[in-house]
Coordinates of C-alpha atoms in Angstrom, one line a residue:
Chain R
M1 CA 104.4 73.7 101.2
S2 CA 103.6 76.3 103.3
Y3 CA 105.1 79.9 102.3
L4 CA 106.2 79.9 106.3
T5 CA 108.4 76.9 105.7
L6 CA 110.3 78.9 103.2
L7 CA 110.8 81.8 106.2
I8 CA 112.2 79.4 108.8
E9 CA 113.9 78.3 106.1
T10 CA 116.3 81.0 105.7
V11 CA 116.4 81.3 109.5
Q12 CA 117.3 77.6 110.1
P13 CA 118.3 75.8 107.2
E14 CA 120.2 73.0 109.2
E15 CA 116.6 72.4 111.4
K16 CA 114.5 71.6 108.1
G17 CA 114.4 68.2 108.6
L18 CA 112.9 68.7 112.1
W19 CA 110.3 71.2 110.6
V20 CA 108.9 69.2 107.6
D21 CA 108.3 65.9 110.1
M22 CA 106.2 68.3 112.2
T23 CA 104.7 69.9 109.4
E24 CA 103.9 66.7 108.4
W25 CA 102.7 65.6 111.6
I26 CA 100.5 68.5 112.4
R27 CA 99.0 68.3 108.8
S28 CA 98.0 64.4 108.7
T29 CA 96.4 64.8 112.2
L30 CA 94.2 68.0 112.5
G31 CA 94.0 68.4 108.6
P32 CA 90.8 66.0 108.1
P33 CA 88.7 66.3 111.2
L34 CA 89.1 70.7 110.2
K35 CA 88.9 69.6 106.2
S36 CA 85.5 68.5 107.1
L37 CA 84.0 71.2 109.2
H38 CA 85.0 73.2 106.0
Q39 CA 83.7 71.4 103.6
P40 CA 80.2 72.3 103.7
L41 CA 80.9 76.1 104.1
D42 CA 83.1 75.8 100.6
D43 CA 80.5 73.6 99.1
W44 CA 77.8 76.3 100.2
L45 CA 79.7 79.3 98.6
G46 CA 80.4 77.4 96.1
S47 CA 76.5 76.8 95.1
L48 CA 75.9 80.7 95.1
P49 CA 75.1 82.7 91.9
M50 CA 78.0 85.6 91.1
S51 CA 75.2 87.7 90.8
I52 CA 75.3 87.3 95.2
A53 CA 79.3 88.0 95.0
M54 CA 79.0 91.1 93.0
A55 CA 76.1 92.6 95.1
C56 CA 78.4 91.7 98.1
A57 CA 81.0 93.4 96.4
I58 CA 79.7 96.8 95.5
G59 CA 77.3 96.4 98.6
L60 CA 80.5 97.0 100.7
F61 CA 81.4 100.5 98.6
V62 CA 78.2 101.5 98.9
V63 CA 77.6 100.6 102.7
A64 CA 81.0 102.6 103.0
G65 CA 79.6 106.0 101.0
L66 CA 76.4 105.8 103.3
W67 CA 78.5 105.5 106.5
V68 CA 80.1 108.2 105.7
W69 CA 77.3 110.9 105.4
T70 CA 76.0 109.7 108.9
L71 CA 79.2 111.4 110.4
K72 CA 78.6 115.4 111.9
T73 CA 79.9 118.0 109.8
D74 CA 82.2 119.3 112.7
F75 CA 83.8 115.8 112.5
I76 CA 84.6 116.3 108.6
F77 CA 85.7 119.6 109.1
R78 CA 88.1 119.3 112.2
G79 CA 91.7 120.7 111.6
A80 CA 90.4 122.3 108.4
P81 CA 91.7 125.8 108.1
D82 CA 88.3 126.5 106.5
R83 CA 84.7 125.1 105.4
N84 CA 84.8 125.6 102.2
R85 CA 82.8 123.0 100.2
W86 CA 86.1 121.3 98.5
R87 CA 87.1 120.3 101.7
D88 CA 84.0 118.8 102.7
L89 CA 85.6 115.2 103.2
R90 CA 82.3 113.7 102.5
L91 CA 82.7 114.4 99.1
W92 CA 86.0 113.4 98.7
S93 CA 84.8 109.8 100.0
M94 CA 81.9 109.9 96.9
A95 CA 84.5 111.1 94.6
V96 CA 86.7 107.8 95.7
L97 CA 84.0 105.5 95.8
L98 CA 82.1 106.3 92.7
P99 CA 84.5 105.0 89.9
Y100 CA 85.2 101.8 92.3
I101 CA 81.6 101.5 91.8
T102 CA 81.4 101.7 88.9
I103 CA 84.3 99.4 87.5
Y104 CA 83.4 96.4 90.0
L105 CA 79.4 97.1 88.1
L106 CA 81.4 96.5 84.6
L107 CA 83.8 94.1 85.7
G108 CA 82.7 92.6 88.3
R109 CA 81.2 89.5 86.2
Chain B
M1 CA 113.7 88.7 88.5
D2 CA 116.4 86.7 86.6
E3 CA 114.2 88.0 83.2
L4 CA 115.7 91.1 84.2
Q5 CA 119.0 90.0 83.2
A6 CA 118.2 89.9 78.9
I7 CA 117.4 93.6 79.4
G8 CA 119.9 94.7 81.4
G9 CA 122.5 93.8 78.3
G10 CA 120.5 96.2 76.2
L11 CA 120.6 99.4 78.2
H12 CA 121.4 102.4 76.1
P13 CA 124.2 104.9 77.8
I14 CA 121.3 107.5 78.5
D15 CA 119.8 104.8 80.1
H16 CA 122.5 104.7 82.6
V17 CA 122.2 108.4 82.8
I18 CA 118.7 108.9 84.0
I19 CA 119.3 106.0 86.3
G20 CA 122.3 108.2 87.7
V21 CA 120.5 111.3 87.7
Y22 CA 117.2 110.0 89.2
M23 CA 119.6 108.2 92.5
I24 CA 121.6 111.6 92.7
G25 CA 117.9 113.6 92.5
V26 CA 116.8 111.0 95.4
L27 CA 119.8 111.6 98.1
F28 CA 119.5 115.3 97.5
I29 CA 116.0 115.6 98.3
G30 CA 116.1 113.5 101.1
S31 CA 119.3 115.1 102.2
Y32 CA 117.5 118.7 102.1
F33 CA 115.2 117.6 104.8
A34 CA 118.0 116.9 107.3
K35 CA 117.8 120.9 108.5
Y36 CA 114.5 120.5 109.5
I37 CA 115.5 117.8 112.0
H38 CA 116.1 119.1 115.8
S39 CA 114.0 116.6 117.6
S40 CA 112.8 113.3 118.1
G41 CA 109.3 115.0 117.3
D42 CA 111.0 116.2 114.0
F43 CA 112.6 113.4 113.3
F44 CA 109.8 110.5 113.8
L45 CA 106.8 112.6 112.7
A46 CA 108.2 115.4 110.5
G47 CA 107.1 117.7 112.8
R48 CA 103.7 117.2 112.4
S49 CA 103.7 119.1 109.2
L50 CA 103.1 117.5 106.4
P51 CA 100.6 118.1 103.8
F52 CA 97.4 115.5 102.6
W53 CA 98.8 115.1 99.1
A54 CA 102.4 113.6 100.7
I55 CA 100.6 111.8 102.9
G56 CA 98.7 110.2 100.1
M57 CA 101.3 109.8 97.6
S58 CA 103.7 108.5 100.3
I59 CA 101.6 106.0 101.6
V60 CA 101.0 104.3 98.5
V61 CA 104.2 104.6 97.0
S62 CA 105.3 102.5 100.2
D63 CA 102.8 100.1 100.0
I64 CA 103.5 99.2 96.3
G65 CA 107.8 97.7 96.6
A66 CA 109.4 96.5 93.3
I67 CA 107.8 93.1 93.9
D68 CA 104.8 93.9 93.7
L69 CA 105.3 95.5 89.8
I70 CA 106.9 92.5 89.1
A71 CA 104.8 89.7 91.0
G72 CA 101.4 91.7 90.8
A73 CA 101.8 92.1 86.8
G74 CA 103.2 88.1 86.5
G75 CA 100.1 87.4 88.9
A76 CA 97.5 89.3 86.6
Y77 CA 99.5 88.0 83.4
D78 CA 98.8 84.4 84.9
R79 CA 95.4 84.9 86.8
G80 CA 93.9 87.9 85.0
L81 CA 92.2 90.4 86.9
A82 CA 91.4 89.3 89.9
Q83 CA 94.8 90.1 91.1
A84 CA 93.3 93.4 90.8
N85 CA 91.2 93.7 93.7
F86 CA 94.4 93.7 96.6
D87 CA 94.5 97.6 95.3
W88 CA 91.1 97.9 94.8
I89 CA 88.3 96.0 97.4
G90 CA 91.6 95.6 99.3
S91 CA 91.9 99.0 99.8
V92 CA 89.3 101.6 99.6
P93 CA 86.8 100.4 102.1
A94 CA 89.5 100.0 104.7
L95 CA 91.1 103.7 103.9
L96 CA 87.5 105.6 104.8
I97 CA 87.8 103.1 108.0
A98 CA 91.2 104.1 108.7
A99 CA 90.2 107.8 107.8
F100 CA 86.8 108.7 110.1
I101 CA 87.6 106.1 112.9
F102 CA 91.2 105.1 113.7
V103 CA 93.1 108.3 112.4
P104 CA 91.0 111.0 114.5
Y105 CA 91.2 107.8 117.4
Y106 CA 95.0 108.1 117.5
W107 CA 95.3 111.9 117.0
R108 CA 93.2 112.7 120.0
A109 CA 94.4 109.8 121.9
G110 CA 98.0 111.1 121.4
V111 CA 99.2 107.4 120.7
Y112 CA 102.4 107.6 118.4
T113 CA 102.4 103.5 117.5
L114 CA 99.8 100.8 117.7
P115 CA 101.6 98.6 120.5
E116 CA 101.6 101.8 122.6
F117 CA 97.7 101.7 122.2
L118 CA 97.4 98.4 123.0
G119 CA 100.1 98.4 126.4
R120 CA 97.4 101.5 127.5
R121 CA 94.7 99.9 126.6
Y122 CA 95.3 95.9 128.0
N123 CA 98.8 95.8 129.2
A124 CA 102.7 95.7 129.0
S125 CA 102.9 91.9 127.9
T126 CA 100.5 92.9 124.7
R127 CA 102.4 95.9 123.5
W128 CA 106.0 93.9 123.9
V129 CA 104.1 90.7 121.9
N130 CA 103.0 93.0 119.3
A131 CA 105.9 95.7 118.8
L132 CA 108.0 92.3 119.1
V133 CA 105.9 90.9 116.0
L134 CA 106.0 94.1 114.5
L135 CA 109.6 94.7 114.4
V136 CA 110.3 90.7 113.3
F137 CA 108.2 91.6 110.1
M138 CA 109.5 95.1 109.6
F139 CA 113.3 93.9 109.9
A140 CA 112.5 90.9 107.2
T141 CA 110.7 92.7 104.9
V142 CA 113.8 95.5 105.1
S143 CA 115.9 92.6 104.4
I144 CA 113.6 91.0 101.5
L145 CA 113.4 94.5 100.2
L146 CA 117.4 94.7 100.1
W147 CA 117.6 91.2 98.6
T148 CA 115.2 92.3 96.1
S149 CA 117.5 95.2 95.0
A150 CA 120.4 93.3 94.7
V151 CA 119.1 90.7 92.2
F152 CA 117.3 93.4 90.5
L153 CA 121.0 95.8 90.0
N154 CA 122.5 92.5 89.4
N155 CA 120.5 91.6 86.5
V156 CA 119.9 95.0 85.1
L157 CA 123.6 96.5 85.7
H158 CA 125.1 93.5 87.0
W159 CA 126.5 94.7 89.5
N160 CA 127.6 91.8 92.7
P161 CA 124.7 91.5 94.7
L162 CA 126.7 92.7 97.8
T163 CA 127.5 95.8 96.4
A164 CA 124.3 96.3 95.4
I165 CA 122.6 95.4 98.6
W166 CA 125.8 98.1 100.3
V167 CA 124.8 100.6 97.9
T168 CA 121.0 100.6 98.3
A169 CA 121.5 100.5 102.0
V170 CA 123.9 103.8 101.8
I171 CA 121.2 105.6 99.8
V172 CA 118.5 105.2 101.8
G173 CA 120.3 105.3 105.0
C174 CA 122.0 108.9 103.7
Y175 CA 118.4 110.6 103.7
A176 CA 116.5 108.1 105.7
I177 CA 119.2 108.7 108.8
S178 CA 119.8 112.6 108.4
G179 CA 116.0 113.6 107.2
G180 CA 113.4 111.1 109.1
L181 CA 109.9 110.9 107.8
A182 CA 109.8 114.1 106.3
A183 CA 112.5 112.9 104.4
V184 CA 111.4 109.4 103.5
V185 CA 107.8 111.0 102.7
M186 CA 109.1 113.6 100.2
T187 CA 111.5 111.4 98.4
D188 CA 108.2 109.0 98.0
V189 CA 106.5 111.6 96.3
L190 CA 109.1 112.1 93.8
Q191 CA 109.2 108.4 93.6
L192 CA 105.6 107.9 93.0
V193 CA 105.9 110.4 89.9
I194 CA 108.5 108.6 88.5
M195 CA 106.8 105.4 89.5
F196 CA 103.6 106.5 87.7
V197 CA 105.5 108.2 84.5
G198 CA 107.5 105.0 83.9
T199 CA 104.6 102.5 84.2
G200 CA 102.6 104.5 82.4
A201 CA 104.5 104.4 79.0
L202 CA 105.0 101.0 79.5
L203 CA 101.1 100.8 79.8
A204 CA 100.7 102.8 76.7
L205 CA 103.3 100.5 74.7
G206 CA 101.5 97.7 75.8
M207 CA 98.1 97.9 75.0
W208 CA 99.1 99.7 71.6
E209 CA 101.0 96.4 71.2
V210 CA 98.0 94.2 72.2
G211 CA 95.4 96.6 70.1
G212 CA 93.6 97.8 73.0
W213 CA 91.3 96.1 75.4
D214 CA 89.0 94.5 72.8
G215 CA 92.5 93.0 71.1
M216 CA 93.8 92.3 74.5
V217 CA 90.2 90.3 74.6
E218 CA 90.2 88.3 71.7
K219 CA 94.0 87.4 71.7
V220 CA 93.6 85.8 75.4
L221 CA 90.5 84.9 74.9
A222 CA 91.7 82.2 71.7
Q223 CA 94.4 80.8 74.0
P224 CA 93.6 77.2 75.1
G225 CA 92.4 77.1 78.3
E226 CA 91.2 80.7 78.9
S227 CA 87.7 82.0 79.1
E228 CA 85.9 85.1 80.4
E229 CA 86.8 84.0 84.0
Y230 CA 89.8 86.1 83.0
F231 CA 89.0 89.3 82.6
R232 CA 86.2 89.4 85.6
L233 CA 87.4 90.7 89.1
L234 CA 85.3 88.5 91.2
V235 CA 85.9 84.8 90.6
E236 CA 83.9 81.5 92.0
H237 CA 84.8 79.8 95.1
K238 CA 85.8 76.2 93.7
E239 CA 88.7 73.9 94.2
G240 CA 92.4 75.0 93.3
T241 CA 91.0 79.1 93.4
E242 CA 93.5 81.0 94.4
Y243 CA 91.4 84.2 94.8
P244 CA 87.8 83.1 95.2
W245 CA 85.1 85.7 96.0
P246 CA 84.2 84.7 99.1
G247 CA 88.1 85.6 100.6
M248 CA 88.4 88.6 98.1
V249 CA 85.2 90.7 99.5
F250 CA 84.8 89.1 103.2
S251 CA 88.9 88.3 104.0
L252 CA 90.6 90.9 101.5
G253 CA 87.9 93.5 101.9
I254 CA 87.1 94.1 105.2
I255 CA 89.4 92.5 107.4
M256 CA 93.1 92.1 106.0
S257 CA 92.6 95.5 104.3
T258 CA 91.5 97.2 107.0
A259 CA 94.6 95.6 109.9
Y260 CA 97.0 96.5 107.1
F261 CA 95.7 100.2 107.2
V262 CA 94.8 100.7 110.8
G263 CA 97.4 98.2 112.1
N264 CA 100.9 99.3 109.7
Q265 CA 102.5 101.6 111.5
A266 CA 104.3 103.1 107.9
V267 CA 101.0 103.5 107.1
M268 CA 99.6 105.2 110.4
Q269 CA 102.8 107.2 111.4
R270 CA 102.4 109.0 107.2
A271 CA 98.8 109.8 109.6
L272 CA 99.9 111.1 112.5
G273 CA 103.0 113.5 111.1
A274 CA 100.0 115.6 109.2
R275 CA 99.7 118.9 109.8
S276 CA 96.2 118.6 110.8
E277 CA 93.5 116.3 112.2
W278 CA 92.2 117.0 108.3
D279 CA 94.9 116.6 106.4
A280 CA 95.4 112.9 108.1
K281 CA 92.0 112.2 106.8
A282 CA 92.6 113.6 103.4
G283 CA 95.5 111.9 103.2
M284 CA 94.3 108.5 103.3
L285 CA 91.4 109.5 100.7
T286 CA 94.1 110.8 98.4
A287 CA 95.3 107.5 99.0
G288 CA 92.8 106.0 97.5
L289 CA 92.1 108.2 94.4
F290 CA 95.9 107.4 93.7
K291 CA 95.4 103.3 94.6
M292 CA 93.1 103.5 91.8
A293 CA 95.6 103.7 89.2
I294 CA 97.7 100.6 90.7
P295 CA 95.9 98.1 88.7
V296 CA 95.4 99.9 85.9
L297 CA 99.2 101.0 85.8
V298 CA 100.9 97.6 86.9
F299 CA 98.3 94.9 86.3
L300 CA 96.9 96.1 82.9
P301 CA 100.3 95.8 81.1
G302 CA 100.9 92.2 82.6
M303 CA 97.3 91.2 81.3
A304 CA 98.6 92.9 77.9
A305 CA 101.9 90.9 77.7
R306 CA 99.8 87.6 78.0
G307 CA 98.0 88.6 74.7
I308 CA 101.7 89.2 73.2
F309 CA 103.6 87.3 74.3
P310 CA 101.4 84.1 75.6
D311 CA 104.4 81.6 76.1
L312 CA 106.6 83.1 78.6
E313 CA 108.0 80.7 80.8
S314 CA 107.6 82.5 84.0
P315 CA 104.7 84.7 84.8
D316 CA 107.1 87.2 86.4
G317 CA 108.7 87.4 83.1
A318 CA 105.7 89.8 81.6
I319 CA 107.0 93.5 82.4
P320 CA 110.8 92.5 81.7
T321 CA 109.8 91.2 78.6
L322 CA 107.3 93.9 77.9
I323 CA 109.9 96.3 79.0
D324 CA 113.0 94.3 76.7
R325 CA 110.7 94.6 72.9
L326 CA 109.0 97.9 73.5
M327 CA 110.3 100.2 75.3
P328 CA 113.2 102.3 73.2
P329 CA 116.0 104.1 75.1
G330 CA 115.3 106.8 77.7
L331 CA 112.2 105.4 78.3
K332 CA 113.9 102.1 79.7
G333 CA 116.1 104.0 81.7
L334 CA 113.0 105.8 83.1
M335 CA 111.4 102.3 83.6
F336 CA 114.7 100.8 86.0
A337 CA 114.0 104.2 87.9
A338 CA 110.8 103.0 88.5
F339 CA 111.8 99.7 89.3
F340 CA 114.2 101.4 91.9
A341 CA 111.9 104.2 93.1
A342 CA 108.8 101.5 94.3
L343 CA 112.1 99.6 96.1
M344 CA 113.9 102.4 97.5
S345 CA 110.6 103.6 98.7
S346 CA 109.3 100.7 100.8
V347 CA 113.2 99.9 102.2
D348 CA 112.9 104.2 103.6
S349 CA 109.2 103.4 104.9
Y350 CA 109.7 100.2 106.6
L351 CA 112.9 101.4 108.2
N352 CA 111.7 103.7 109.5
S353 CA 108.5 102.5 110.9
C354 CA 111.2 99.4 112.8
V355 CA 112.9 102.3 114.3
T356 CA 110.0 104.3 115.7
I357 CA 108.5 101.2 117.3
F358 CA 112.2 100.1 118.9
T359 CA 112.7 103.5 120.1
G360 CA 109.1 104.3 121.1
D361 CA 107.5 100.7 122.2
I362 CA 110.9 98.6 123.5
Y363 CA 113.4 101.4 124.7
R364 CA 111.3 104.6 126.0
P365 CA 109.5 102.2 128.5
L366 CA 113.0 100.8 129.6
H367 CA 114.6 103.9 129.6
K368 CA 112.0 105.2 132.0
R369 CA 111.6 101.7 134.3
F370 CA 115.7 102.0 134.7
T371 CA 115.9 105.7 135.1
G372 CA 113.0 106.8 136.6
N373 CA 112.6 109.9 133.8
E374 CA 111.4 110.4 130.3
M375 CA 113.1 109.9 126.9
S376 CA 114.4 113.7 126.4
E377 CA 113.9 114.8 123.0
K378 CA 117.6 114.8 121.9
L379 CA 118.4 111.4 122.8
G380 CA 115.5 110.5 120.9
L381 CA 116.8 111.8 117.7
T382 CA 120.2 110.6 118.3
L383 CA 118.5 107.1 119.2
G384 CA 116.5 107.6 116.0
R385 CA 119.2 107.7 114.1
S386 CA 121.9 105.5 115.5
L387 CA 119.1 102.7 115.4
T388 CA 118.0 103.7 111.9
A389 CA 122.3 103.0 110.5
F390 CA 121.8 99.9 112.8
V391 CA 118.6 98.1 111.9
L392 CA 120.0 98.6 107.8
V393 CA 123.5 97.2 108.1
A394 CA 121.8 94.1 110.0
A395 CA 119.4 94.0 107.8
A396 CA 122.1 94.5 104.6
L397 CA 124.1 91.9 106.3
Y398 CA 120.5 89.4 106.7
A399 CA 119.3 90.1 103.1
P400 CA 121.6 87.0 101.4
R401 CA 119.7 84.6 103.3
F402 CA 117.0 85.0 101.1
A403 CA 118.7 84.3 98.1
D404 CA 117.3 80.6 98.1
S405 CA 113.8 81.8 98.3
A406 CA 111.7 81.9 95.8
A407 CA 108.6 83.3 96.6
L408 CA 109.5 86.6 98.6
Y409 CA 106.2 88.0 97.8
D410 CA 104.2 85.3 99.3
V411 CA 106.8 84.9 102.3
I412 CA 105.7 88.6 102.6
Q413 CA 101.9 88.3 102.9
T414 CA 102.3 85.4 104.8
L415 CA 104.4 86.8 107.6
L416 CA 101.7 89.7 107.6
S417 CA 98.6 87.7 107.7
L418 CA 100.1 85.8 110.7
F419 CA 99.2 88.7 112.9
Q420 CA 96.8 90.8 111.0
G421 CA 94.0 89.1 111.4
P422 CA 94.7 88.5 115.8
T423 CA 95.9 92.2 116.3
L424 CA 92.4 94.1 114.5
A425 CA 90.1 91.8 116.8
I426 CA 92.1 92.9 119.9
L427 CA 92.2 96.6 118.7
M428 CA 88.4 96.8 117.8
L429 CA 87.5 95.2 120.9
G430 CA 89.8 97.5 123.0
I431 CA 88.4 100.6 121.2
F432 CA 84.5 99.8 120.8
W433 CA 83.9 97.5 124.2
R434 CA 84.7 98.8 127.5
G435 CA 84.2 95.3 128.7
A436 CA 88.2 94.3 127.0
T437 CA 90.5 92.9 129.8
A438 CA 94.2 93.2 130.4
W439 CA 94.0 89.5 130.3
G440 CA 91.9 88.8 127.1
G441 CA 93.5 91.3 124.8
F442 CA 96.9 89.3 125.7
A443 CA 94.9 85.9 125.4
G444 CA 93.0 87.0 121.9
L445 CA 96.7 88.1 120.3
V446 CA 99.0 85.4 121.7
L447 CA 96.3 82.2 120.5
G448 CA 95.2 84.1 117.4
V449 CA 98.9 84.1 116.1
T450 CA 99.2 80.4 116.9
L451 CA 96.1 79.4 115.2
T452 CA 96.9 82.0 112.2
S453 CA 100.7 79.7 111.8
L454 CA 98.7 76.3 112.6
L455 CA 96.1 77.3 109.8
N456 CA 99.4 78.5 107.5
I457 CA 100.9 75.1 108.1
L458 CA 97.6 72.6 107.5
G459 CA 96.9 74.6 104.2
D460 CA 95.4 72.7 101.8
A461 CA 94.5 70.4 103.7
V462 CA 91.6 72.4 105.1
F463 CA 91.3 75.1 102.5
I464 CA 90.3 75.2 98.6
S465 CA 93.9 76.9 98.1
D466 CA 97.4 75.8 98.7
D467 CA 98.5 79.0 99.5
P468 CA 94.8 80.4 101.8
Y469 CA 96.1 83.3 103.6
L470 CA 92.6 84.7 102.7
F471 CA 91.2 82.5 104.8
V472 CA 93.9 82.1 107.5
S473 CA 93.5 86.0 108.4
F474 CA 89.7 86.1 108.4
W475 CA 89.0 83.0 110.7
S476 CA 91.8 84.1 112.9
F477 CA 90.4 87.5 113.4
W478 CA 87.2 85.4 114.5
A479 CA 88.8 83.5 116.9
S480 CA 91.0 86.6 118.3
L481 CA 87.6 88.2 118.9
G482 CA 86.1 85.1 120.4
V483 CA 88.9 84.1 122.7
T484 CA 89.7 88.1 123.8
M485 CA 85.8 88.3 124.6
A486 CA 85.5 85.1 126.5
V487 CA 88.6 85.9 128.6
S488 CA 87.7 89.2 129.0
L489 CA 84.1 88.0 130.9
V490 CA 86.1 85.9 133.3
T491 CA 88.7 88.5 134.3
T492 CA 89.3 91.7 136.0
K493 CA 88.0 95.2 134.3
K494 CA 89.1 98.1 134.0
T495 CA 87.6 101.0 135.8
T496 CA 85.8 104.3 134.0
E497 CA 88.5 106.3 135.4
E498 CA 91.2 104.0 134.0
L499 CA 89.6 103.5 130.5
E500 CA 89.5 107.3 130.1
G501 CA 90.8 108.5 126.8
L502 CA 91.2 105.1 125.7
V503 CA 87.5 103.8 124.3
Y504 CA 86.1 105.8 121.3
G505 CA 83.3 107.2 123.2
S506 CA 86.1 108.6 125.7
V507 CA 88.4 110.1 123.1
V508 CA 86.2 111.0 119.7
T509 CA 82.9 111.4 120.7
R510 CA 83.5 113.5 123.5
S511 CA 85.7 115.5 121.9
I512 CA 83.0 116.5 119.5
K513 CA 80.4 117.6 121.8
S514 CA 82.5 118.9 123.4
E515 CA 83.4 121.8 120.3

């Protein structure tokens, strides 16, 4: 049962029968054709090795880290009272990202 | 939270004292900020005075409610380490995107709410639809959280649920009404410290009892049906898996989390209340740093409980059982204060944001339309305070309706996923593509939310998981993107003058060049 159903039940408990009838009709009518469309994608994703999964996850952090270094220095420091090294938000980003990359390297798979 | 009932009876008088001192402390700190509130700008944006550390801490504690403490640890007890993705890959890339793209954009464009941007970039209809959707979500969230507090206080202190709802509402109302965003953020800082100390103590006791990481691995793997997968962040994409890796990386990591952080008024309002653009951006990164600790403090105890108490009736009993069996008097009281801190910080944040959206996106346009004048600062402040009281009372009255709904956490997730994908799609197109039109944005939002609702109903009839919100958000994002682009191509575009100060190039890039 969809959790959307639970939410609607809290609003209109007396109309539960109508809601259930409607959702069952939608599931029986649209479910099979949409499932046949989605199944090949599920099969392909299921066949990929977990090393691909880890590469994708770590890649997300790495790309974010590289992107931050493409930003202009003026943009990074805008609004800061001074330009001390510790206020460089690119370094902050590295400090945030590196532990996550390590965690996914160790525990990703 | 029925599991908490057993512990409630075991509370020592010292625990009651700690809980009482905590409640009075929150009230005192929250009320202290009332003297700084003189205008609607002070009330809704803390007079733009918030430092980065308070913003970061407030974002994290607002995001982690008591439901997450119980259900999140329960999820880790049941499904293992994959639960941590919600706070790791499901936060950090998105917080960087928010810090370096959306925060500077909102800050320089002078936009206070997401619906306000959508109204200026697209049309009034898009603003209204988005504002109403957000209002329903935030109101339901406040209501659900008040009911959770009722269950919690009923189980722990044996209070009548209705009494518990109103006590919570009165405490939150006292500082949220008088001190606005500043009071909410500064009490959040205290709440985060208490939450970290309480959960840190539980983590230490739990890991000690289970024999450290190695002991936990050994004990869990010795249980029938368990495998190494329990200790992996990324899980195979196969039938019946609740958190398959493509959903975690591509939907949660890119779409859902970005939509959550840039489209969530409770998050963005804190950034807009910063004392400078640098503090706003640094606040987001600080939140990313604190987020790292959440799975360690919340989910790891859940996994330790699996090693120590493998036969719990319900996974949600993991944390309460650890508290009951392992925590000495005094620490128990601190842990309950941590629970209550998590609850109140979420209630006050969503309450404040709900009122901000109602005032800014519903009342302010109507006021201007019928009077021809902008709303005065004084009226804004009076309205903000009155509406905070009204919404709190209405949410408290509605809260008992959630009594029969067992899956509160999933209801919130489903509510979020209804509009996360579509909103992110039209937001990104509106900022980065000059060709996005008013009707394109409106069609993308309405059809996107409709599609999301439909896919939620279809559930396991289409997807590999029974509760497929990860996939629903992913597909609704791309569908909304496609619908918005298609409708935009055949409808009238805004002129360059009309788009001035609204698209990214004319807001951020130009201001950098002019410096």
